[in-house]
Amino acid sequence: MSEIKLPEVELNIYTPREPVEVPVVENRICSKASSPNYVRHMTFDIGGTELENHVRVGQSIGILPPGKNEKGRDYKLRLYSVSSPTEGEGGESNLVSTTVKRTIEELDDNTLYLGVCSNYLADLSPGDTVKMTGPSGRRFLLPENSQDFNYIFFATGTGIAPYRGMIKELMDAGFENEIVLVFGCPYRTDLLYPDYFEELDLEKENFHYLPRVSREDRREDGSKKYVQTALWDDTELLDPLLEKENTLMYICGLKGMERGIYTALAQKGLHQYLDLREPAAGKEPTDWDDRDMKRYVKPSPRTFVEVY
């Protein structure tokens, strides 16, 4: 396999103590249709700042929401994955994008919790400004020699953000190897950036879009479709790709999603994507407990993970 050469990146050009103020230029819904989960694609103009030409796809930008918490302290920084290619949104180096989901949860006392930063961002209009930090992240990146590999991208929810930018970057460079995007969400209305991925799936023979809608779709045995079940249900596509020495795997989304993927990989004998340590290495994958997953089941250098 070609050596995986990750690019050198700059980190924390702007910090919470010294952020930069940048304007919003775009704020739009990016789900398939009207959904109870409000997810927005947001673009910021970083032109004239040190961030321009120094943010890579796969990294994150930080946002400092205004206001103070219940202790009277300033709200802490929130990180958001970049969803635009390295060259910038639409090829414009001064534009960087991210994907924001409004956080609205009902608590045990029947009150609503509103995510501090997500709702702040979702309410903004073009021309409004935000305090931004970053970039952050040095490993969840495309290799410098990105054209040498195949890619299997697993995502849930807004974990799809970096893949939008990565796939655009690869395809714009004339990528000829294989890409599979497995995206999981509860309902069809929660599919994010669907027009782009559906059209690309039709236009490019080397791009494969596998949405997994867990609360609507069912497998042959009646169980729900999750991202990890693609490893069992789409073997004709995935098995040959997983066996290739130049295939890389990326996992991004809600923490815990990696457990099902790791278990399936181990069951299928695809240990090249895992770093298994004793005692987990001596157990059946279905017997791994929380301690095993936390300490003894790790991604290999061919697997990149960003969960939250």
PDB file of C-alpha atoms in Angstrom, residues 5-308:
ATOM      1  CA  LYS A   5       1.175  10.928   4.082  1.00  0.00           C
ATOM      2  CA  LEU A   6      -0.975  13.308   6.071  1.00  0.00           C
ATOM      3  CA  PRO A   7      -0.421  16.991   5.318  1.00  0.00           C
ATOM      4  CA  GLU A   8       1.174  19.335   7.798  1.00  0.00           C
ATOM      5  CA  VAL A   9      -1.463  21.732   9.105  1.00  0.00           C
ATOM      6  CA  GLU A  10      -1.508  24.930  11.097  1.00  0.00           C
ATOM      7  CA  LEU A  11      -3.435  24.837  14.355  1.00  0.00           C
ATOM      8  CA  ASN A  12      -5.072  27.514  16.490  1.00  0.00           C
ATOM      9  CA  ILE A  13      -4.138  30.533  14.436  1.00  0.00           C
ATOM     10  CA  TYR A  14      -6.954  32.186  16.339  1.00  0.00           C
ATOM     11  CA  THR A  15      -7.719  31.213  19.932  1.00  0.00           C
ATOM     12  CA  PRO A  16     -10.641  31.819  22.332  1.00  0.00           C
ATOM     13  CA  ARG A  17      -8.658  34.648  23.876  1.00  0.00           C
ATOM     14  CA  GLU A  18      -7.894  36.150  20.484  1.00  0.00           C
ATOM     15  CA  PRO A  19     -10.627  35.132  18.014  1.00  0.00           C
ATOM     16  CA  VAL A  20     -11.322  36.732  14.665  1.00  0.00           C
ATOM     17  CA  GLU A  21     -14.667  38.245  13.701  1.00  0.00           C
ATOM     18  CA  VAL A  22     -16.040  37.111  10.340  1.00  0.00           C
ATOM     19  CA  PRO A  23     -19.374  37.630   8.538  1.00  0.00           C
ATOM     20  CA  VAL A  24     -21.977  35.038   7.602  1.00  0.00           C
ATOM     21  CA  VAL A  25     -22.617  34.901   3.847  1.00  0.00           C
ATOM     22  CA  GLU A  26     -24.975  31.909   3.621  1.00  0.00           C
ATOM     23  CA  ASN A  27     -27.379  30.094   5.956  1.00  0.00           C
ATOM     24  CA  ARG A  28     -29.719  27.536   4.399  1.00  0.00           C
ATOM     25  CA  ILE A  29     -31.495  24.281   5.216  1.00  0.00           C
ATOM     26  CA  CYS A  30     -29.542  21.312   3.812  1.00  0.00           C
ATOM     27  CA  SER A  31     -31.908  18.416   4.565  1.00  0.00           C
ATOM     28  CA  LYS A  32     -33.947  16.605   1.923  1.00  0.00           C
ATOM     29  CA  ALA A  33     -37.288  18.070   2.956  1.00  0.00           C
ATOM     30  CA  SER A  34     -39.023  19.682   5.902  1.00  0.00           C
ATOM     31  CA  SER A  35     -37.759  17.870   8.993  1.00  0.00           C
ATOM     32  CA  PRO A  36     -38.166  18.190  12.772  1.00  0.00           C
ATOM     33  CA  ASN A  37     -34.355  18.177  12.853  1.00  0.00           C
ATOM     34  CA  TYR A  38     -33.253  21.548  11.563  1.00  0.00           C
ATOM     35  CA  VAL A  39     -29.853  21.266   9.908  1.00  0.00           C
ATOM     36  CA  ARG A  40     -28.285  24.195   8.131  1.00  0.00           C
ATOM     37  CA  HIS A  41     -25.377  24.741   5.769  1.00  0.00           C
ATOM     38  CA  MET A  42     -23.508  27.879   6.817  1.00  0.00           C
ATOM     39  CA  THR A  43     -20.777  29.744   4.982  1.00  0.00           C
ATOM     40  CA  PHE A  44     -18.472  32.407   6.415  1.00  0.00           C
ATOM     41  CA  ASP A  45     -16.194  34.911   4.713  1.00  0.00           C
ATOM     42  CA  ILE A  46     -12.689  34.536   6.158  1.00  0.00           C
ATOM     43  CA  GLY A  47     -11.117  36.751   3.507  1.00  0.00           C
ATOM     44  CA  GLY A  48      -8.400  39.036   4.830  1.00  0.00           C
ATOM     45  CA  THR A  49      -7.815  36.863   7.912  1.00  0.00           C
ATOM     46  CA  GLU A  50      -5.031  34.392   8.668  1.00  0.00           C
ATOM     47  CA  LEU A  51      -7.531  31.564   8.230  1.00  0.00           C
ATOM     48  CA  GLU A  52      -7.717  32.068   4.470  1.00  0.00           C
ATOM     49  CA  ASN A  53      -5.716  29.317   2.728  1.00  0.00           C
ATOM     50  CA  HIS A  54      -4.919  27.741   6.109  1.00  0.00           C
ATOM     51  CA  VAL A  55      -8.032  25.595   6.731  1.00  0.00           C
ATOM     52  CA  ARG A  56      -8.077  22.060   5.330  1.00  0.00           C
ATOM     53  CA  VAL A  57     -11.115  19.893   4.812  1.00  0.00           C
ATOM     54  CA  GLY A  58     -11.342  17.488   7.742  1.00  0.00           C
ATOM     55  CA  GLN A  59     -10.382  20.186  10.225  1.00  0.00           C
ATOM     56  CA  SER A  60     -12.757  22.148  12.440  1.00  0.00           C
ATOM     57  CA  ILE A  61     -13.422  25.809  13.100  1.00  0.00           C
ATOM     58  CA  GLY A  62     -14.452  27.095  16.523  1.00  0.00           C
ATOM     59  CA  ILE A  63     -17.334  29.439  17.271  1.00  0.00           C
ATOM     60  CA  LEU A  64     -17.646  31.512  20.452  1.00  0.00           C
ATOM     61  CA  PRO A  65     -21.348  32.082  21.187  1.00  0.00           C
ATOM     62  CA  PRO A  66     -22.220  35.337  22.965  1.00  0.00           C
ATOM     63  CA  GLY A  67     -23.560  35.402  26.502  1.00  0.00           C
ATOM     64  CA  LYS A  68     -22.763  33.765  29.818  1.00  0.00           C
ATOM     65  CA  ASN A  69     -23.672  30.493  31.500  1.00  0.00           C
ATOM     66  CA  GLU A  70     -25.483  30.032  34.807  1.00  0.00           C
ATOM     67  CA  LYS A  71     -22.211  30.687  36.664  1.00  0.00           C
ATOM     68  CA  GLY A  72     -21.737  34.026  34.973  1.00  0.00           C
ATOM     69  CA  ARG A  73     -18.868  32.828  32.792  1.00  0.00           C
ATOM     70  CA  ASP A  74     -18.554  33.284  29.054  1.00  0.00           C
ATOM     71  CA  TYR A  75     -19.878  30.375  27.027  1.00  0.00           C
ATOM     72  CA  LYS A  76     -17.162  27.985  25.932  1.00  0.00           C
ATOM     73  CA  LEU A  77     -15.963  27.370  22.421  1.00  0.00           C
ATOM     74  CA  ARG A  78     -17.893  24.960  20.185  1.00  0.00           C
ATOM     75  CA  LEU A  79     -16.192  23.126  17.309  1.00  0.00           C
ATOM     76  CA  TYR A  80     -17.781  22.554  13.902  1.00  0.00           C
ATOM     77  CA  SER A  81     -16.381  20.379  11.110  1.00  0.00           C
ATOM     78  CA  VAL A  82     -15.510  22.122   7.884  1.00  0.00           C
ATOM     79  CA  SER A  83     -17.818  21.026   5.055  1.00  0.00           C
ATOM     80  CA  SER A  84     -16.105  22.926   2.238  1.00  0.00           C
ATOM     81  CA  PRO A  85     -13.078  21.716   0.255  1.00  0.00           C
ATOM     82  CA  THR A  86      -9.616  22.963   1.151  1.00  0.00           C
ATOM     83  CA  GLU A  87      -9.734  25.433  -1.737  1.00  0.00           C
ATOM     84  CA  GLY A  88     -12.885  26.970  -0.218  1.00  0.00           C
ATOM     85  CA  GLU A  89     -16.628  26.853  -0.782  1.00  0.00           C
ATOM     86  CA  GLY A  90     -17.297  26.966  -4.509  1.00  0.00           C
ATOM     87  CA  GLY A  91     -13.551  27.250  -5.111  1.00  0.00           C
ATOM     88  CA  GLU A  92     -13.429  30.630  -3.330  1.00  0.00           C
ATOM     89  CA  SER A  93     -10.513  30.648  -0.878  1.00  0.00           C
ATOM     90  CA  ASN A  94     -12.190  33.273   1.304  1.00  0.00           C
ATOM     91  CA  LEU A  95     -15.254  31.095   1.994  1.00  0.00           C
ATOM     92  CA  VAL A  96     -15.420  28.304   4.565  1.00  0.00           C
ATOM     93  CA  SER A  97     -18.544  26.270   5.339  1.00  0.00           C
ATOM     94  CA  THR A  98     -19.864  24.067   8.106  1.00  0.00           C
ATOM     95  CA  THR A  99     -23.008  22.084   8.963  1.00  0.00           C
ATOM     96  CA  VAL A 100     -25.063  23.062  12.004  1.00  0.00           C
ATOM     97  CA  LYS A 101     -27.930  21.171  13.629  1.00  0.00           C
ATOM     98  CA  ARG A 102     -30.223  23.003  16.013  1.00  0.00           C
ATOM     99  CA  THR A 103     -30.157  21.237  19.367  1.00  0.00           C
ATOM    100  CA  ILE A 104     -33.651  21.075  20.873  1.00  0.00           C
ATOM    101  CA  GLU A 105     -34.228  18.483  23.593  1.00  0.00           C
ATOM    102  CA  GLU A 106     -37.033  17.894  26.061  1.00  0.00           C
ATOM    103  CA  LEU A 107     -35.713  17.344  29.594  1.00  0.00           C
ATOM    104  CA  ASP A 108     -37.171  15.121  32.316  1.00  0.00           C
ATOM    105  CA  ASP A 109     -38.947  18.106  33.884  1.00  0.00           C
ATOM    106  CA  ASN A 110     -40.767  18.786  30.566  1.00  0.00           C
ATOM    107  CA  THR A 111     -38.691  21.878  29.840  1.00  0.00           C
ATOM    108  CA  LEU A 112     -36.790  22.386  26.617  1.00  0.00           C
ATOM    109  CA  TYR A 113     -33.015  22.560  26.374  1.00  0.00           C
ATOM    110  CA  LEU A 114     -31.843  24.699  23.485  1.00  0.00           C
ATOM    111  CA  GLY A 115     -28.263  24.223  22.352  1.00  0.00           C
ATOM    112  CA  VAL A 116     -26.418  27.448  23.065  1.00  0.00           C
ATOM    113  CA  CYS A 117     -24.227  27.695  19.981  1.00  0.00           C
ATOM    114  CA  SER A 118     -26.241  25.687  17.460  1.00  0.00           C
ATOM    115  CA  ASN A 119     -29.340  27.837  17.898  1.00  0.00           C
ATOM    116  CA  TYR A 120     -27.286  31.023  17.952  1.00  0.00           C
ATOM    117  CA  LEU A 121     -25.741  30.092  14.596  1.00  0.00           C
ATOM    118  CA  ALA A 122     -28.986  28.864  13.056  1.00  0.00           C
ATOM    119  CA  ASP A 123     -30.648  32.194  13.829  1.00  0.00           C
ATOM    120  CA  LEU A 124     -28.018  34.264  12.006  1.00  0.00           C
ATOM    121  CA  SER A 125     -28.504  35.955   8.642  1.00  0.00           C
ATOM    122  CA  PRO A 126     -26.019  36.966   5.946  1.00  0.00           C
ATOM    123  CA  GLY A 127     -24.170  40.045   7.155  1.00  0.00           C
ATOM    124  CA  ASP A 128     -24.207  39.018  10.816  1.00  0.00           C
ATOM    125  CA  THR A 129     -20.791  38.300  12.299  1.00  0.00           C
ATOM    126  CA  VAL A 130     -19.381  35.581  14.558  1.00  0.00           C
ATOM    127  CA  LYS A 131     -16.225  35.186  16.604  1.00  0.00           C
ATOM    128  CA  MET A 132     -14.223  32.330  15.116  1.00  0.00           C
ATOM    129  CA  THR A 133     -11.165  30.352  16.218  1.00  0.00           C
ATOM    130  CA  GLY A 134      -9.061  27.617  14.699  1.00  0.00           C
ATOM    131  CA  PRO A 135      -8.348  25.698  12.752  1.00  0.00           C
ATOM    132  CA  SER A 136      -8.155  22.518  14.865  1.00  0.00           C
ATOM    133  CA  GLY A 137      -7.531  18.870  14.020  1.00  0.00           C
ATOM    134  CA  ARG A 138      -4.451  17.231  12.581  1.00  0.00           C
ATOM    135  CA  ARG A 139      -5.407  13.620  11.717  1.00  0.00           C
ATOM    136  CA  PHE A 140      -8.938  13.430  10.286  1.00  0.00           C
ATOM    137  CA  LEU A 141      -7.621  14.568   6.910  1.00  0.00           C
ATOM    138  CA  LEU A 142      -7.218  13.323   3.388  1.00  0.00           C
ATOM    139  CA  PRO A 143      -3.653  12.164   2.711  1.00  0.00           C
ATOM    140  CA  GLU A 144      -1.399  14.363   0.623  1.00  0.00           C
ATOM    141  CA  ASN A 145      -1.326  11.512  -1.883  1.00  0.00           C
ATOM    142  CA  SER A 146      -5.125  11.268  -1.792  1.00  0.00           C
ATOM    143  CA  GLN A 147      -5.449   9.954  -5.344  1.00  0.00           C
ATOM    144  CA  ASP A 148      -3.608   6.744  -4.383  1.00  0.00           C
ATOM    145  CA  PHE A 149      -6.411   5.349  -2.232  1.00  0.00           C
ATOM    146  CA  ASN A 150      -9.993   4.125  -2.174  1.00  0.00           C
ATOM    147  CA  TYR A 151     -12.278   5.516   0.523  1.00  0.00           C
ATOM    148  CA  ILE A 152     -15.148   4.170   2.601  1.00  0.00           C
ATOM    149  CA  PHE A 153     -16.805   7.003   4.515  1.00  0.00           C
ATOM    150  CA  PHE A 154     -19.221   6.218   7.385  1.00  0.00           C
ATOM    151  CA  ALA A 155     -21.325   9.100   8.749  1.00  0.00           C
ATOM    152  CA  THR A 156     -24.280   9.761  10.992  1.00  0.00           C
ATOM    153  CA  GLY A 157     -26.034  13.129  11.271  1.00  0.00           C
ATOM    154  CA  THR A 158     -23.825  16.167  10.854  1.00  0.00           C
ATOM    155  CA  GLY A 159     -20.856  13.791  10.714  1.00  0.00           C
ATOM    156  CA  ILE A 160     -21.429  13.983   6.978  1.00  0.00           C
ATOM    157  CA  ALA A 161     -19.983  17.527   6.946  1.00  0.00           C
ATOM    158  CA  PRO A 162     -16.303  16.699   6.298  1.00  0.00           C
ATOM    159  CA  TYR A 163     -17.220  14.145   3.627  1.00  0.00           C
ATOM    160  CA  ARG A 164     -19.044  16.747   1.576  1.00  0.00           C
ATOM    161  CA  GLY A 165     -15.817  18.736   1.367  1.00  0.00           C
ATOM    162  CA  MET A 166     -13.574  15.697   0.928  1.00  0.00           C
ATOM    163  CA  ILE A 167     -15.655  14.208  -1.870  1.00  0.00           C
ATOM    164  CA  LYS A 168     -15.880  17.530  -3.679  1.00  0.00           C
ATOM    165  CA  GLU A 169     -12.115  17.924  -3.368  1.00  0.00           C
ATOM    166  CA  LEU A 170     -11.403  14.437  -4.684  1.00  0.00           C
ATOM    167  CA  MET A 171     -13.857  14.625  -7.561  1.00  0.00           C
ATOM    168  CA  ASP A 172     -12.752  18.103  -8.629  1.00  0.00           C
ATOM    169  CA  ALA A 173      -9.211  16.690  -8.919  1.00  0.00           C
ATOM    170  CA  GLY A 174     -10.354  13.949 -11.313  1.00  0.00           C
ATOM    171  CA  PHE A 175     -10.397  11.112  -8.781  1.00  0.00           C
ATOM    172  CA  GLU A 176     -10.489   7.686 -10.490  1.00  0.00           C
ATOM    173  CA  ASN A 177     -10.490   5.210  -7.584  1.00  0.00           C
ATOM    174  CA  GLU A 178     -13.554   4.152  -5.571  1.00  0.00           C
ATOM    175  CA  ILE A 179     -15.524   6.115  -2.963  1.00  0.00           C
ATOM    176  CA  VAL A 180     -18.376   4.733  -0.856  1.00  0.00           C
ATOM    177  CA  LEU A 181     -20.410   7.021   1.393  1.00  0.00           C
ATOM    178  CA  VAL A 182     -22.574   5.262   3.995  1.00  0.00           C
ATOM    179  CA  PHE A 183     -24.836   7.809   5.689  1.00  0.00           C
ATOM    180  CA  GLY A 184     -27.168   6.994   8.560  1.00  0.00           C
ATOM    181  CA  CYS A 185     -30.134   9.004   9.829  1.00  0.00           C
ATOM    182  CA  PRO A 186     -33.521   8.250  11.461  1.00  0.00           C
ATOM    183  CA  TYR A 187     -35.870   9.432   8.689  1.00  0.00           C
ATOM    184  CA  ARG A 188     -35.661  10.228   4.982  1.00  0.00           C
ATOM    185  CA  THR A 189     -36.316  13.883   5.738  1.00  0.00           C
ATOM    186  CA  ASP A 190     -33.000  13.874   7.656  1.00  0.00           C
ATOM    187  CA  LEU A 191     -30.868  13.054   4.615  1.00  0.00           C
ATOM    188  CA  LEU A 192     -28.288  15.853   4.331  1.00  0.00           C
ATOM    189  CA  TYR A 193     -27.001  17.295   1.056  1.00  0.00           C
ATOM    190  CA  PRO A 194     -29.042  14.597  -0.727  1.00  0.00           C
ATOM    191  CA  ASP A 195     -29.222  16.272  -4.123  1.00  0.00           C
ATOM    192  CA  TYR A 196     -25.451  16.479  -4.407  1.00  0.00           C
ATOM    193  CA  PHE A 197     -24.792  12.887  -3.345  1.00  0.00           C
ATOM    194  CA  GLU A 198     -27.689  11.376  -5.314  1.00  0.00           C
ATOM    195  CA  GLU A 199     -26.660  13.170  -8.501  1.00  0.00           C
ATOM    196  CA  LEU A 200     -23.023  12.203  -8.012  1.00  0.00           C
ATOM    197  CA  ASP A 201     -24.046   8.574  -7.523  1.00  0.00           C
ATOM    198  CA  LEU A 202     -25.807   8.668 -10.901  1.00  0.00           C
ATOM    199  CA  GLU A 203     -23.067  10.548 -12.721  1.00  0.00           C
ATOM    200  CA  LYS A 204     -19.930   8.805 -11.440  1.00  0.00           C
ATOM    201  CA  GLU A 205     -19.417   5.052 -11.643  1.00  0.00           C
ATOM    202  CA  ASN A 206     -16.738   5.235  -8.948  1.00  0.00           C
ATOM    203  CA  PHE A 207     -18.963   6.956  -6.359  1.00  0.00           C
ATOM    204  CA  HIS A 208     -21.485   4.938  -4.368  1.00  0.00           C
ATOM    205  CA  TYR A 209     -24.047   6.520  -2.027  1.00  0.00           C
ATOM    206  CA  LEU A 210     -25.594   4.180   0.562  1.00  0.00           C
ATOM    207  CA  PRO A 211     -28.141   5.974   2.770  1.00  0.00           C
ATOM    208  CA  ARG A 212     -29.308   4.036   5.824  1.00  0.00           C
ATOM    209  CA  VAL A 213     -32.635   5.292   7.227  1.00  0.00           C
ATOM    210  CA  SER A 214     -32.939   3.415  10.502  1.00  0.00           C
ATOM    211  CA  ARG A 215     -36.555   4.139  11.475  1.00  0.00           C
ATOM    212  CA  GLU A 216     -38.018   3.515   8.045  1.00  0.00           C
ATOM    213  CA  ASP A 217     -35.890   0.954   6.203  1.00  0.00           C
ATOM    214  CA  ARG A 218     -35.710  -2.679   7.228  1.00  0.00           C
ATOM    215  CA  ARG A 219     -33.312  -5.465   6.337  1.00  0.00           C
ATOM    216  CA  GLU A 220     -34.512  -8.826   5.075  1.00  0.00           C
ATOM    217  CA  ASP A 221     -34.679 -10.181   8.633  1.00  0.00           C
ATOM    218  CA  GLY A 222     -36.780  -7.224   9.781  1.00  0.00           C
ATOM    219  CA  SER A 223     -34.012  -5.481  11.740  1.00  0.00           C
ATOM    220  CA  LYS A 224     -33.210  -1.800  11.254  1.00  0.00           C
ATOM    221  CA  LYS A 225     -30.678  -0.525   8.771  1.00  0.00           C
ATOM    222  CA  TYR A 226     -27.736   1.196  10.439  1.00  0.00           C
ATOM    223  CA  VAL A 227     -24.425   2.271   8.944  1.00  0.00           C
ATOM    224  CA  GLN A 228     -22.670  -0.886  10.182  1.00  0.00           C
ATOM    225  CA  THR A 229     -25.255  -3.176   8.586  1.00  0.00           C
ATOM    226  CA  ALA A 230     -24.011  -2.035   5.180  1.00  0.00           C
ATOM    227  CA  LEU A 231     -20.952  -4.205   5.866  1.00  0.00           C
ATOM    228  CA  TRP A 232     -23.296  -7.232   5.779  1.00  0.00           C
ATOM    229  CA  ASP A 233     -25.913  -6.062   3.294  1.00  0.00           C
ATOM    230  CA  ASP A 234     -23.697  -4.592   0.560  1.00  0.00           C
ATOM    231  CA  THR A 235     -20.990  -7.241   0.413  1.00  0.00           C
ATOM    232  CA  GLU A 236     -20.839  -7.311  -3.384  1.00  0.00           C
ATOM    233  CA  LEU A 237     -19.701  -3.690  -3.366  1.00  0.00           C
ATOM    234  CA  LEU A 238     -17.855  -3.437  -0.072  1.00  0.00           C
ATOM    235  CA  ASP A 239     -16.015  -6.753   0.367  1.00  0.00           C
ATOM    236  CA  PRO A 240     -13.739  -6.424  -2.686  1.00  0.00           C
ATOM    237  CA  LEU A 241     -13.034  -2.807  -1.775  1.00  0.00           C
ATOM    238  CA  LEU A 242     -12.249  -3.631   1.860  1.00  0.00           C
ATOM    239  CA  GLU A 243      -9.813  -6.337   0.764  1.00  0.00           C
ATOM    240  CA  LYS A 244      -7.763  -3.923  -1.333  1.00  0.00           C
ATOM    241  CA  GLU A 245      -4.504  -2.797   0.230  1.00  0.00           C
ATOM    242  CA  ASN A 246      -5.078   0.846  -0.687  1.00  0.00           C
ATOM    243  CA  THR A 247      -8.498   1.334   0.936  1.00  0.00           C
ATOM    244  CA  LEU A 248      -8.905   3.757   3.841  1.00  0.00           C
ATOM    245  CA  MET A 249     -11.861   4.032   6.203  1.00  0.00           C
ATOM    246  CA  TYR A 250     -13.251   7.188   7.814  1.00  0.00           C
ATOM    247  CA  ILE A 251     -15.857   7.255  10.622  1.00  0.00           C
ATOM    248  CA  CYS A 252     -17.556  10.490  11.681  1.00  0.00           C
ATOM    249  CA  GLY A 253     -20.645  11.218  13.771  1.00  0.00           C
ATOM    250  CA  LEU A 254     -22.166  10.416  17.117  1.00  0.00           C
ATOM    251  CA  LYS A 255     -19.890   8.719  19.628  1.00  0.00           C
ATOM    252  CA  GLY A 256     -20.618   5.020  19.846  1.00  0.00           C
ATOM    253  CA  MET A 257     -21.227   4.505  16.126  1.00  0.00           C
ATOM    254  CA  GLU A 258     -17.760   3.036  15.796  1.00  0.00           C
ATOM    255  CA  ARG A 259     -18.661   0.094  18.036  1.00  0.00           C
ATOM    256  CA  GLY A 260     -20.964  -1.537  15.496  1.00  0.00           C
ATOM    257  CA  ILE A 261     -18.499  -0.918  12.683  1.00  0.00           C
ATOM    258  CA  TYR A 262     -15.528  -2.343  14.600  1.00  0.00           C
ATOM    259  CA  THR A 263     -17.540  -5.389  15.636  1.00  0.00           C
ATOM    260  CA  ALA A 264     -18.592  -6.106  12.059  1.00  0.00           C
ATOM    261  CA  LEU A 265     -15.050  -5.626  10.752  1.00  0.00           C
ATOM    262  CA  ALA A 266     -13.672  -8.072  13.306  1.00  0.00           C
ATOM    263  CA  GLN A 267     -16.408 -10.613  12.612  1.00  0.00           C
ATOM    264  CA  LYS A 268     -15.546 -10.438   8.916  1.00  0.00           C
ATOM    265  CA  GLY A 269     -11.830 -10.873   9.641  1.00  0.00           C
ATOM    266  CA  LEU A 270     -10.935  -7.406   8.368  1.00  0.00           C
ATOM    267  CA  HIS A 271      -8.365  -6.803  11.098  1.00  0.00           C
ATOM    268  CA  GLN A 272      -6.282  -4.506   8.896  1.00  0.00           C
ATOM    269  CA  TYR A 273      -8.640  -1.696   9.912  1.00  0.00           C
ATOM    270  CA  LEU A 274      -8.297  -2.364  13.641  1.00  0.00           C
ATOM    271  CA  ASP A 275      -5.654  -2.362  16.357  1.00  0.00           C
ATOM    272  CA  LEU A 276      -6.847  -5.137  18.660  1.00  0.00           C
ATOM    273  CA  ARG A 277      -5.140  -5.602  22.012  1.00  0.00           C
ATOM    274  CA  GLU A 278      -5.532  -8.229  24.709  1.00  0.00           C
ATOM    275  CA  PRO A 279      -7.873  -9.168  26.258  1.00  0.00           C
ATOM    276  CA  ALA A 280     -10.244  -7.981  23.489  1.00  0.00           C
ATOM    277  CA  ALA A 281      -8.154  -9.711  20.816  1.00  0.00           C
ATOM    278  CA  GLY A 282      -8.896 -13.066  22.430  1.00  0.00           C
ATOM    279  CA  LYS A 283     -12.650 -12.565  22.647  1.00  0.00           C
ATOM    280  CA  GLU A 284     -15.467 -12.923  20.190  1.00  0.00           C
ATOM    281  CA  PRO A 285     -16.258  -9.414  18.876  1.00  0.00           C
ATOM    282  CA  THR A 286     -19.861  -9.716  20.051  1.00  0.00           C
ATOM    283  CA  ASP A 287     -18.539 -10.229  23.606  1.00  0.00           C
ATOM    284  CA  TRP A 288     -16.594  -6.972  23.736  1.00  0.00           C
ATOM    285  CA  ASP A 289     -17.737  -4.863  26.682  1.00  0.00           C
ATOM    286  CA  ASP A 290     -17.416  -1.133  27.301  1.00  0.00           C
ATOM    287  CA  ARG A 291     -13.967  -1.555  28.847  1.00  0.00           C
ATOM    288  CA  ASP A 292     -12.758  -3.456  25.788  1.00  0.00           C
ATOM    289  CA  MET A 293     -14.086  -0.808  23.446  1.00  0.00           C
ATOM    290  CA  LYS A 294     -12.528   1.999  25.429  1.00  0.00           C
ATOM    291  CA  ARG A 295      -9.080   0.514  25.996  1.00  0.00           C
ATOM    292  CA  TYR A 296      -8.370  -2.461  23.751  1.00  0.00           C
ATOM    293  CA  VAL A 297     -10.224  -1.950  20.453  1.00  0.00           C
ATOM    294  CA  LYS A 298      -8.611   0.871  18.504  1.00  0.00           C
ATOM    295  CA  PRO A 299      -8.517   2.019  14.883  1.00  0.00           C
ATOM    296  CA  SER A 300      -5.501   1.049  12.810  1.00  0.00           C
ATOM    297  CA  PRO A 301      -3.530   3.614  10.771  1.00  0.00           C
ATOM    298  CA  ARG A 302      -5.923   2.891   7.892  1.00  0.00           C
ATOM    299  CA  THR A 303      -8.963   4.002   9.917  1.00  0.00           C
ATOM    300  CA  PHE A 304      -9.682   7.630  10.794  1.00  0.00           C
ATOM    301  CA  VAL A 305     -12.230   8.464  13.479  1.00  0.00           C
ATOM    302  CA  GLU A 306     -13.892  11.720  14.528  1.00  0.00           C
ATOM    303  CA  VAL A 307     -16.810  11.202  16.944  1.00  0.00           C
ATOM    304  CA  TYR A 308     -18.539  13.517  19.400  1.00  0.00           C
TER     305      TYR A 308
END
